Amino acid sequence: MAHSYIDVYHAAKSLVECKELRTESGYKIVYGTISSMLYHSKDNFSGFISEKAEEERTKNPKFKVTKEHYYSRAKMAKEIYSALQSGSSKEQVLELIEMSCSVHYTTKAENEELCKYQHLTYPHTYVAANIVLIPFVRKNIKNVYNIENVEYNEPKHILQKYGINYNTLISRCKSKKWSDWHQIRKEAA
């Protein structure tokens, strides 16, 4: 289960305030723990997708986007640590935590390309990697069924015609044995 931002705040604050951890090795423990908590926190989608990811998504409705954390969680853990050390307000630290968990949708290749530019800050990383972001628009996708070269928009017609239930329909669409039964995801008009 993902950590809530408020849980990350309280845990990080407790670690920073712990006197026993105010050593060089203690700092590394605190910093590493904050970084790990950020890694396991809920992603905060920015509303933007790369042009290439959108192009892939349009060509293939099953395309899986990569959630790209455009602020390094490791670097943000240090910022959160510093903010807590300097007495920043709860709201300021929560804003840093939320930023740490912010993601754009990209392709896997773009995400890997961005690693080369981690020494830069956002948005300079995207400029250097030649990645253009556009607003994400949720597509209305529906399942269409091609059964023995006949296209069906509704499964109920197939279920009635073949006297099967929905689970059987899906099993046949996934089975190699039923090579002329297909479930296809299409953008609805």
Short mmCIF file of N, CA, C and O in Angstrom, two decimals, residues 28-159:
data_model
loop_
_atom_site.label_atom_id
_atom_site.label_comp_id
_atom_site.label_asym_id
_atom_site.label_seq_id
_atom_site.Cartn_x
_atom_site.Cartn_y
_atom_site.Cartn_z
N LYS A 28 22.67 9.63 6.73
CA LYS A 28 22.48 8.72 5.59
C LYS A 28 21.26 7.82 5.81
O LYS A 28 20.52 7.53 4.87
N ILE A 29 21.06 7.38 7.04
CA ILE A 29 19.90 6.55 7.36
C ILE A 29 18.61 7.35 7.16
O ILE A 29 17.66 6.87 6.53
N VAL A 30 18.58 8.58 7.68
CA VAL A 30 17.39 9.42 7.57
C VAL A 30 17.11 9.72 6.10
O VAL A 30 15.98 9.56 5.62
N TYR A 31 18.13 10.16 5.39
CA TYR A 31 17.99 10.50 3.98
C TYR A 31 17.51 9.28 3.17
O TYR A 31 16.59 9.37 2.36
N GLY A 32 18.11 8.11 3.42
CA GLY A 32 17.72 6.89 2.71
C GLY A 32 16.29 6.48 3.02
O GLY A 32 15.56 6.02 2.14
N THR A 33 15.89 6.65 4.28
CA THR A 33 14.53 6.28 4.67
C THR A 33 13.51 7.21 4.03
O THR A 33 12.47 6.76 3.53
N ILE A 34 13.80 8.52 4.02
CA ILE A 34 12.89 9.47 3.37
C ILE A 34 12.77 9.13 1.88
O ILE A 34 11.68 9.09 1.33
N SER A 35 13.91 8.86 1.26
CA SER A 35 13.91 8.51 -0.17
C SER A 35 13.07 7.26 -0.42
O SER A 35 12.27 7.21 -1.36
N SER A 36 13.20 6.26 0.44
CA SER A 36 12.43 5.03 0.30
C SER A 36 10.94 5.28 0.49
O SER A 36 10.11 4.74 -0.25
N MET A 37 10.58 6.12 1.47
CA MET A 37 9.17 6.44 1.69
C MET A 37 8.58 7.15 0.48
O MET A 37 7.45 6.88 0.08
N LEU A 38 9.36 8.04 -0.15
CA LEU A 38 8.89 8.72 -1.35
C LEU A 38 8.66 7.72 -2.48
O LEU A 38 7.69 7.80 -3.22
N TYR A 39 9.58 6.76 -2.59
CA TYR A 39 9.48 5.74 -3.63
C TYR A 39 8.19 4.94 -3.48
O TYR A 39 7.58 4.54 -4.47
N HIS A 40 7.78 4.72 -2.24
CA HIS A 40 6.59 3.91 -1.98
C HIS A 40 5.33 4.74 -1.75
O HIS A 40 4.33 4.23 -1.26
N SER A 41 5.38 6.00 -2.12
CA SER A 41 4.21 6.87 -1.98
C SER A 41 3.40 6.91 -3.27
O SER A 41 3.89 6.57 -4.34
N LYS A 42 2.18 7.37 -3.15
CA LYS A 42 1.27 7.46 -4.29
C LYS A 42 1.79 8.48 -5.31
O LYS A 42 2.21 9.57 -4.95
N ASP A 43 1.76 8.08 -6.59
CA ASP A 43 2.18 9.00 -7.65
C ASP A 43 1.16 10.12 -7.79
O ASP A 43 -0.04 9.93 -7.60
N ASN A 44 1.66 11.29 -8.15
CA ASN A 44 0.84 12.48 -8.35
C ASN A 44 0.94 12.86 -9.83
O ASN A 44 1.92 13.47 -10.25
N PHE A 45 -0.04 12.45 -10.64
CA PHE A 45 0.02 12.68 -12.09
C PHE A 45 -0.14 14.16 -12.42
O PHE A 45 -1.06 14.82 -11.97
N SER A 46 0.77 14.65 -13.24
CA SER A 46 0.83 16.07 -13.60
C SER A 46 -0.24 16.49 -14.61
O SER A 46 -0.55 17.67 -14.73
N GLY A 47 -0.76 15.52 -15.37
CA GLY A 47 -1.70 15.85 -16.44
C GLY A 47 -1.02 15.99 -17.79
O GLY A 47 -1.65 16.38 -18.78
N PHE A 48 0.30 15.66 -17.85
CA PHE A 48 1.04 15.77 -19.10
C PHE A 48 1.62 14.43 -19.53
O PHE A 48 2.00 13.60 -18.72
N ILE A 49 1.69 14.26 -20.85
CA ILE A 49 2.23 13.06 -21.48
C ILE A 49 3.17 13.51 -22.59
O ILE A 49 2.96 14.56 -23.20
N SER A 50 4.22 12.73 -22.84
CA SER A 50 5.12 13.09 -23.93
C SER A 50 4.44 12.84 -25.27
O SER A 50 3.55 11.99 -25.38
N GLU A 51 4.86 13.59 -26.28
CA GLU A 51 4.29 13.39 -27.62
C GLU A 51 4.48 11.96 -28.09
O GLU A 51 3.58 11.37 -28.69
N LYS A 52 5.67 11.39 -27.83
CA LYS A 52 5.94 10.01 -28.28
C LYS A 52 5.05 9.01 -27.55
O LYS A 52 4.56 8.06 -28.17
N ALA A 53 4.84 9.20 -26.26
CA ALA A 53 3.97 8.29 -25.51
C ALA A 53 2.53 8.39 -26.02
O ALA A 53 1.84 7.38 -26.16
N GLU A 54 2.10 9.60 -26.32
CA GLU A 54 0.74 9.79 -26.85
C GLU A 54 0.62 9.13 -28.23
O GLU A 54 -0.40 8.50 -28.53
N GLU A 55 1.66 9.26 -29.04
CA GLU A 55 1.66 8.64 -30.37
C GLU A 55 1.55 7.11 -30.24
O GLU A 55 0.76 6.47 -30.93
N GLU A 56 2.33 6.53 -29.32
CA GLU A 56 2.28 5.08 -29.09
C GLU A 56 0.91 4.66 -28.56
O GLU A 56 0.36 3.64 -28.96
N ARG A 57 0.39 5.45 -27.66
CA ARG A 57 -0.92 5.17 -27.05
C ARG A 57 -2.03 5.20 -28.10
O ARG A 57 -2.98 4.42 -28.04
N THR A 58 -1.90 6.09 -29.09
CA THR A 58 -2.89 6.21 -30.16
C THR A 58 -2.81 4.99 -31.09
O THR A 58 -3.83 4.46 -31.51
N LYS A 59 -1.58 4.55 -31.39
CA LYS A 59 -1.39 3.39 -32.27
C LYS A 59 -1.79 2.09 -31.60
O LYS A 59 -2.30 1.19 -32.25
N ASN A 60 -1.52 2.00 -30.29
CA ASN A 60 -1.74 0.74 -29.58
C ASN A 60 -2.44 1.02 -28.25
O ASN A 60 -1.80 1.45 -27.29
N PRO A 61 -3.74 0.78 -28.16
CA PRO A 61 -4.47 1.06 -26.92
C PRO A 61 -3.95 0.30 -25.71
O PRO A 61 -4.20 0.69 -24.58
N LYS A 62 -3.20 -0.79 -25.93
CA LYS A 62 -2.65 -1.55 -24.81
C LYS A 62 -1.27 -1.03 -24.37
O LYS A 62 -0.68 -1.56 -23.44
N PHE A 63 -0.78 0.00 -25.04
CA PHE A 63 0.53 0.56 -24.70
C PHE A 63 0.55 1.01 -23.25
O PHE A 63 -0.35 1.71 -22.79
N LYS A 64 1.59 0.61 -22.53
CA LYS A 64 1.73 1.00 -21.13
C LYS A 64 2.69 2.18 -21.04
O LYS A 64 3.85 2.06 -21.43
N VAL A 65 2.17 3.29 -20.54
CA VAL A 65 3.03 4.45 -20.35
C VAL A 65 3.96 4.20 -19.17
O VAL A 65 3.69 3.37 -18.31
N THR A 66 5.06 4.94 -19.14
CA THR A 66 5.99 4.91 -18.01
C THR A 66 5.75 6.15 -17.17
O THR A 66 5.65 7.25 -17.71
N LYS A 67 5.62 5.95 -15.88
CA LYS A 67 5.44 7.09 -14.97
C LYS A 67 6.82 7.64 -14.65
O LYS A 67 7.61 6.99 -13.94
N GLU A 68 7.12 8.81 -15.18
CA GLU A 68 8.44 9.40 -15.03
C GLU A 68 8.40 10.46 -13.93
O GLU A 68 7.72 11.47 -14.04
N HIS A 69 9.15 10.21 -12.85
CA HIS A 69 9.23 11.17 -11.74
C HIS A 69 10.19 12.27 -12.17
O HIS A 69 11.39 12.07 -12.21
N TYR A 70 9.63 13.42 -12.50
CA TYR A 70 10.47 14.47 -13.06
C TYR A 70 11.26 15.23 -12.03
O TYR A 70 12.12 16.04 -12.36
N TYR A 71 11.02 14.99 -10.77
CA TYR A 71 11.91 15.46 -9.70
C TYR A 71 12.54 14.21 -9.09
O TYR A 71 11.82 13.30 -8.68
N SER A 72 13.84 14.16 -9.04
CA SER A 72 14.53 13.01 -8.47
C SER A 72 14.12 12.83 -7.01
O SER A 72 14.26 13.74 -6.20
N ARG A 73 13.64 11.64 -6.70
CA ARG A 73 13.21 11.39 -5.31
C ARG A 73 14.40 11.41 -4.37
O ARG A 73 14.29 11.83 -3.22
N ALA A 74 15.56 10.98 -4.85
CA ALA A 74 16.77 11.01 -4.02
C ALA A 74 17.16 12.46 -3.69
O ALA A 74 17.44 12.79 -2.54
N LYS A 75 17.14 13.31 -4.71
CA LYS A 75 17.47 14.73 -4.47
C LYS A 75 16.40 15.40 -3.61
O LYS A 75 16.70 16.22 -2.75
N MET A 76 15.15 15.05 -3.85
CA MET A 76 14.06 15.66 -3.08
C MET A 76 14.11 15.21 -1.62
O MET A 76 13.74 15.96 -0.73
N ALA A 77 14.59 14.00 -1.36
CA ALA A 77 14.74 13.54 0.03
C ALA A 77 15.70 14.45 0.78
O ALA A 77 15.47 14.81 1.94
N LYS A 78 16.78 14.87 0.10
CA LYS A 78 17.73 15.81 0.72
C LYS A 78 17.07 17.16 0.97
O LYS A 78 17.29 17.78 2.01
N GLU A 79 16.25 17.61 0.01
CA GLU A 79 15.55 18.89 0.20
C GLU A 79 14.56 18.82 1.35
O GLU A 79 14.42 19.76 2.12
N ILE A 80 13.86 17.71 1.45
CA ILE A 80 12.89 17.53 2.54
C ILE A 80 13.63 17.51 3.88
O ILE A 80 13.22 18.15 4.84
N TYR A 81 14.75 16.80 3.92
CA TYR A 81 15.57 16.76 5.13
C TYR A 81 16.00 18.17 5.53
O TYR A 81 15.83 18.58 6.68
N SER A 82 16.52 18.91 4.56
CA SER A 82 16.97 20.30 4.83
C SER A 82 15.82 21.18 5.28
O SER A 82 15.98 22.00 6.20
N ALA A 83 14.67 21.03 4.63
CA ALA A 83 13.50 21.84 4.99
C ALA A 83 13.06 21.55 6.43
O ALA A 83 12.74 22.47 7.19
N LEU A 84 13.06 20.29 6.80
CA LEU A 84 12.69 19.94 8.18
C LEU A 84 13.73 20.43 9.18
O LEU A 84 13.38 20.91 10.25
N GLN A 85 15.00 20.33 8.81
CA GLN A 85 16.09 20.81 9.68
C GLN A 85 15.99 22.31 9.92
O GLN A 85 16.25 22.79 11.01
N SER A 86 15.59 23.05 8.88
CA SER A 86 15.55 24.51 8.98
C SER A 86 14.24 25.04 9.55
O SER A 86 14.05 26.25 9.64
N GLY A 87 13.31 24.13 9.88
CA GLY A 87 12.06 24.56 10.50
C GLY A 87 10.99 25.01 9.53
O GLY A 87 10.10 25.78 9.91
N SER A 88 11.04 24.54 8.30
CA SER A 88 9.99 24.89 7.33
C SER A 88 8.63 24.42 7.84
O SER A 88 8.54 23.46 8.62
N SER A 89 7.59 25.09 7.39
CA SER A 89 6.24 24.75 7.85
C SER A 89 5.81 23.38 7.30
O SER A 89 6.36 22.89 6.31
N LYS A 90 4.83 22.81 7.95
CA LYS A 90 4.27 21.53 7.53
C LYS A 90 3.80 21.62 6.08
O LYS A 90 4.04 20.72 5.28
N GLU A 91 3.12 22.73 5.72
CA GLU A 91 2.60 22.91 4.36
C GLU A 91 3.74 22.95 3.34
O GLU A 91 3.63 22.38 2.25
N GLN A 92 4.85 23.61 3.70
CA GLN A 92 5.99 23.69 2.77
C GLN A 92 6.60 22.31 2.55
O GLN A 92 6.95 21.95 1.42
N VAL A 93 6.72 21.54 3.61
CA VAL A 93 7.31 20.20 3.49
C VAL A 93 6.36 19.27 2.72
O VAL A 93 6.80 18.51 1.86
N LEU A 94 5.07 19.37 2.98
CA LEU A 94 4.10 18.56 2.24
C LEU A 94 4.14 18.89 0.75
O LEU A 94 3.99 18.00 -0.10
N GLU A 95 4.36 20.15 0.43
CA GLU A 95 4.47 20.55 -0.99
C GLU A 95 5.69 19.89 -1.62
O GLU A 95 5.64 19.41 -2.76
N LEU A 96 6.81 19.83 -0.89
CA LEU A 96 8.01 19.15 -1.39
C LEU A 96 7.75 17.65 -1.59
O LEU A 96 8.18 17.06 -2.58
N ILE A 97 7.03 17.05 -0.65
CA ILE A 97 6.71 15.62 -0.75
C ILE A 97 5.84 15.37 -1.98
O ILE A 97 6.09 14.45 -2.77
N GLU A 98 4.84 16.22 -2.18
CA GLU A 98 3.96 16.08 -3.35
C GLU A 98 4.75 16.25 -4.65
O GLU A 98 4.56 15.50 -5.60
N MET A 99 5.65 17.24 -4.68
CA MET A 99 6.49 17.43 -5.87
C MET A 99 7.33 16.19 -6.14
O MET A 99 7.51 15.78 -7.29
N SER A 100 7.85 15.58 -5.07
CA SER A 100 8.70 14.39 -5.20
C SER A 100 7.98 13.24 -5.87
O SER A 100 8.61 12.39 -6.50
N CYS A 101 6.69 13.19 -5.71
CA CYS A 101 5.89 12.08 -6.22
C CYS A 101 5.20 12.41 -7.55
O CYS A 101 4.41 11.61 -8.06
N SER A 102 5.50 13.57 -8.10
CA SER A 102 4.87 14.01 -9.34
C SER A 102 5.44 13.26 -10.55
O SER A 102 6.65 13.05 -10.64
N VAL A 103 4.55 12.87 -11.45
CA VAL A 103 4.96 12.11 -12.64
C VAL A 103 4.32 12.68 -13.90
O VAL A 103 3.22 13.21 -13.87
N HIS A 104 5.09 12.57 -14.99
CA HIS A 104 4.56 12.75 -16.34
C HIS A 104 4.52 11.36 -16.95
O HIS A 104 5.26 10.47 -16.52
N TYR A 105 3.71 11.16 -17.97
CA TYR A 105 3.71 9.89 -18.69
C TYR A 105 4.67 10.02 -19.87
O TYR A 105 4.59 10.97 -20.65
N THR A 106 5.58 9.04 -20.00
CA THR A 106 6.53 9.00 -21.10
C THR A 106 6.63 7.57 -21.61
O THR A 106 5.96 6.68 -21.10
N THR A 107 7.48 7.36 -22.60
CA THR A 107 7.81 6.00 -23.03
C THR A 107 8.95 5.50 -22.14
O THR A 107 9.65 6.30 -21.51
N LYS A 108 9.16 4.21 -22.12
CA LYS A 108 10.27 3.64 -21.34
C LYS A 108 11.60 4.17 -21.87
O LYS A 108 12.49 4.52 -21.09
N ALA A 109 11.74 4.26 -23.19
CA ALA A 109 12.98 4.75 -23.80
C ALA A 109 13.24 6.21 -23.39
O ALA A 109 14.38 6.59 -23.10
N GLU A 110 12.19 7.01 -23.35
CA GLU A 110 12.36 8.41 -22.92
C GLU A 110 12.78 8.49 -21.46
O GLU A 110 13.65 9.29 -21.09
N ASN A 111 12.20 7.64 -20.64
CA ASN A 111 12.54 7.61 -19.23
C ASN A 111 14.02 7.27 -19.05
O ASN A 111 14.72 7.89 -18.25
N GLU A 112 14.49 6.31 -19.84
CA GLU A 112 15.90 5.92 -19.78
C GLU A 112 16.80 7.05 -20.30
O GLU A 112 17.87 7.30 -19.76
N GLU A 113 16.36 7.74 -21.34
CA GLU A 113 17.12 8.87 -21.89
C GLU A 113 17.26 9.99 -20.86
O GLU A 113 18.31 10.62 -20.75
N LEU A 114 16.22 10.21 -20.10
CA LEU A 114 16.26 11.28 -19.08
C LEU A 114 17.30 11.01 -17.99
O LEU A 114 17.81 11.95 -17.38
N CYS A 115 17.63 9.74 -17.77
CA CYS A 115 18.65 9.40 -16.76
C CYS A 115 19.99 10.06 -17.08
O CYS A 115 20.75 10.40 -16.18
N LYS A 116 20.28 10.24 -18.37
CA LYS A 116 21.54 10.88 -18.78
C LYS A 116 21.62 12.34 -18.33
O LYS A 116 22.70 12.92 -18.27
N TYR A 117 20.47 12.93 -18.04
CA TYR A 117 20.43 14.35 -17.73
C TYR A 117 20.02 14.63 -16.28
O TYR A 117 19.56 15.71 -15.95
N GLN A 118 20.22 13.65 -15.40
CA GLN A 118 19.84 13.82 -14.01
C GLN A 118 20.62 14.92 -13.30
O GLN A 118 20.20 15.41 -12.26
N HIS A 119 21.75 15.30 -13.88
CA HIS A 119 22.54 16.38 -13.28
C HIS A 119 21.86 17.74 -13.50
O HIS A 119 22.19 18.71 -12.84
N LEU A 120 20.89 17.78 -14.41
CA LEU A 120 20.14 19.01 -14.67
C LEU A 120 18.87 19.02 -13.82
O LEU A 120 18.47 17.99 -13.28
N THR A 121 18.24 20.17 -13.74
CA THR A 121 16.98 20.25 -13.01
C THR A 121 15.82 20.30 -14.01
O THR A 121 15.99 20.65 -15.17
N TYR A 122 14.65 19.92 -13.51
CA TYR A 122 13.44 20.00 -14.32
C TYR A 122 13.10 21.47 -14.51
O TYR A 122 13.21 22.24 -13.58
N PRO A 123 12.71 21.91 -15.70
CA PRO A 123 12.39 21.22 -16.95
C PRO A 123 13.56 21.07 -17.92
O PRO A 123 13.37 20.60 -19.04
N HIS A 124 14.77 21.47 -17.50
CA HIS A 124 15.94 21.41 -18.40
C HIS A 124 16.25 19.98 -18.83
O HIS A 124 16.78 19.77 -19.93
N THR A 125 15.91 19.00 -18.00
CA THR A 125 16.13 17.61 -18.36
C THR A 125 15.33 17.23 -19.61
O THR A 125 15.85 16.57 -20.51
N TYR A 126 14.09 17.71 -19.68
CA TYR A 126 13.23 17.38 -20.82
C TYR A 126 13.71 18.08 -22.09
O TYR A 126 13.67 17.50 -23.18
N VAL A 127 14.18 19.30 -21.95
CA VAL A 127 14.71 20.03 -23.11
C VAL A 127 15.94 19.31 -23.64
O VAL A 127 16.06 19.07 -24.84
N ALA A 128 16.84 18.92 -22.74
CA ALA A 128 18.07 18.24 -23.15
C ALA A 128 17.78 16.90 -23.81
O ALA A 128 18.48 16.50 -24.75
N ALA A 129 16.76 16.20 -23.32
CA ALA A 129 16.41 14.89 -23.89
C ALA A 129 15.48 15.02 -25.10
O ALA A 129 15.07 14.02 -25.68
N ASN A 130 15.15 16.26 -25.46
CA ASN A 130 14.28 16.53 -26.62
C ASN A 130 12.91 15.87 -26.47
O ASN A 130 12.39 15.27 -27.41
N ILE A 131 12.33 16.00 -25.27
CA ILE A 131 11.01 15.45 -24.99
C ILE A 131 10.01 16.58 -24.88
O ILE A 131 10.21 17.52 -24.10
N VAL A 132 8.96 16.50 -25.68
CA VAL A 132 7.92 17.52 -25.68
C VAL A 132 6.71 16.97 -24.94
O VAL A 132 6.24 15.86 -25.23
N LEU A 133 6.20 17.74 -23.98
CA LEU A 133 5.03 17.33 -23.21
C LEU A 133 3.78 18.01 -23.74
O LEU A 133 3.82 19.18 -24.14
N ILE A 134 2.69 17.26 -23.74
CA ILE A 134 1.39 17.79 -24.16
C ILE A 134 0.35 17.39 -23.11
O ILE A 134 0.57 16.44 -22.36
N PRO A 135 -0.77 18.08 -23.06
CA PRO A 135 -1.81 17.68 -22.09
C PRO A 135 -2.33 16.27 -22.38
O PRO A 135 -2.51 15.89 -23.53
N PHE A 136 -2.53 15.52 -21.32
CA PHE A 136 -3.06 14.17 -21.41
C PHE A 136 -4.57 14.25 -21.56
O PHE A 136 -5.24 14.95 -20.81
N VAL A 137 -5.10 13.54 -22.54
CA VAL A 137 -6.55 13.47 -22.74
C VAL A 137 -6.97 12.01 -22.59
O VAL A 137 -6.47 11.15 -23.33
N ARG A 138 -7.82 11.75 -21.64
CA ARG A 138 -8.30 10.37 -21.43
C ARG A 138 -9.15 9.95 -22.61
O ARG A 138 -10.06 10.64 -23.01
N LYS A 139 -8.80 8.81 -23.18
CA LYS A 139 -9.53 8.31 -24.35
C LYS A 139 -10.66 7.41 -23.90
O LYS A 139 -10.53 6.67 -22.92
N ASN A 140 -11.75 7.48 -24.62
CA ASN A 140 -12.89 6.62 -24.33
C ASN A 140 -12.68 5.32 -25.10
O ASN A 140 -12.94 5.24 -26.29
N ILE A 141 -12.16 4.32 -24.40
CA ILE A 141 -11.83 3.04 -25.02
C ILE A 141 -12.93 2.02 -24.71
O ILE A 141 -13.43 1.96 -23.59
N LYS A 142 -13.28 1.24 -25.70
CA LYS A 142 -14.27 0.18 -25.46
C LYS A 142 -13.78 -1.11 -26.11
O LYS A 142 -12.93 -1.10 -27.00
N ASN A 143 -14.33 -2.21 -25.64
CA ASN A 143 -13.99 -3.52 -26.20
C ASN A 143 -14.92 -3.84 -27.36
O ASN A 143 -16.13 -3.64 -27.27
N VAL A 144 -14.31 -4.31 -28.42
CA VAL A 144 -15.04 -4.79 -29.60
C VAL A 144 -14.58 -6.22 -29.79
O VAL A 144 -13.44 -6.57 -29.49
N TYR A 145 -15.46 -7.06 -30.29
CA TYR A 145 -15.14 -8.47 -30.44
C TYR A 145 -15.22 -8.86 -31.92
O TYR A 145 -16.20 -8.55 -32.59
N ASN A 146 -14.17 -9.52 -32.40
CA ASN A 146 -14.17 -10.05 -33.76
C ASN A 146 -14.21 -11.57 -33.62
O ASN A 146 -13.22 -12.19 -33.23
N ILE A 147 -15.37 -12.13 -33.92
CA ILE A 147 -15.59 -13.56 -33.76
C ILE A 147 -15.88 -14.15 -35.14
O ILE A 147 -16.86 -13.78 -35.79
N GLU A 148 -14.98 -15.03 -35.57
CA GLU A 148 -15.11 -15.68 -36.88
C GLU A 148 -15.35 -14.65 -37.98
O GLU A 148 -16.26 -14.76 -38.80
N ASN A 149 -14.55 -13.58 -37.95
CA ASN A 149 -14.56 -12.49 -38.94
C ASN A 149 -15.82 -11.63 -38.91
O ASN A 149 -16.12 -10.94 -39.88
N VAL A 150 -16.57 -11.66 -37.82
CA VAL A 150 -17.74 -10.79 -37.64
C VAL A 150 -17.45 -9.91 -36.44
O VAL A 150 -17.06 -10.40 -35.37
N GLU A 151 -17.63 -8.59 -36.60
CA GLU A 151 -17.35 -7.66 -35.50
C GLU A 151 -18.62 -7.40 -34.69
O GLU A 151 -19.67 -7.12 -35.25
N TYR A 152 -18.48 -7.50 -33.37
CA TYR A 152 -19.58 -7.26 -32.44
C TYR A 152 -19.19 -6.14 -31.48
O TYR A 152 -18.09 -6.15 -30.93
N ASN A 153 -20.09 -5.19 -31.29
CA ASN A 153 -19.85 -4.10 -30.34
C ASN A 153 -20.28 -4.46 -28.93
O ASN A 153 -19.82 -3.86 -27.97
N GLU A 154 -21.17 -5.41 -28.82
CA GLU A 154 -21.72 -5.82 -27.52
C GLU A 154 -21.50 -7.32 -27.32
O GLU A 154 -21.85 -8.12 -28.19
N PRO A 155 -20.98 -7.72 -26.17
CA PRO A 155 -20.78 -9.15 -25.94
C PRO A 155 -22.08 -9.94 -25.84
O PRO A 155 -22.11 -11.13 -26.14
N LYS A 156 -23.17 -9.28 -25.45
CA LYS A 156 -24.44 -10.01 -25.25
C LYS A 156 -24.88 -10.74 -26.52
O LYS A 156 -25.44 -11.83 -26.46
N HIS A 157 -24.60 -10.15 -27.70
CA HIS A 157 -24.99 -10.79 -28.96
C HIS A 157 -24.20 -12.10 -29.18
O HIS A 157 -24.75 -13.07 -29.67
N ILE A 158 -22.94 -12.09 -28.79
CA ILE A 158 -22.09 -13.29 -28.93
C ILE A 158 -22.56 -14.35 -27.94
O ILE A 158 -22.68 -15.53 -28.30
N LEU A 159 -22.84 -13.92 -26.71
CA LEU A 159 -23.27 -14.86 -25.67
C LEU A 159 -24.55 -15.58 -26.08
O LEU A 159 -24.68 -16.79 -25.91
#
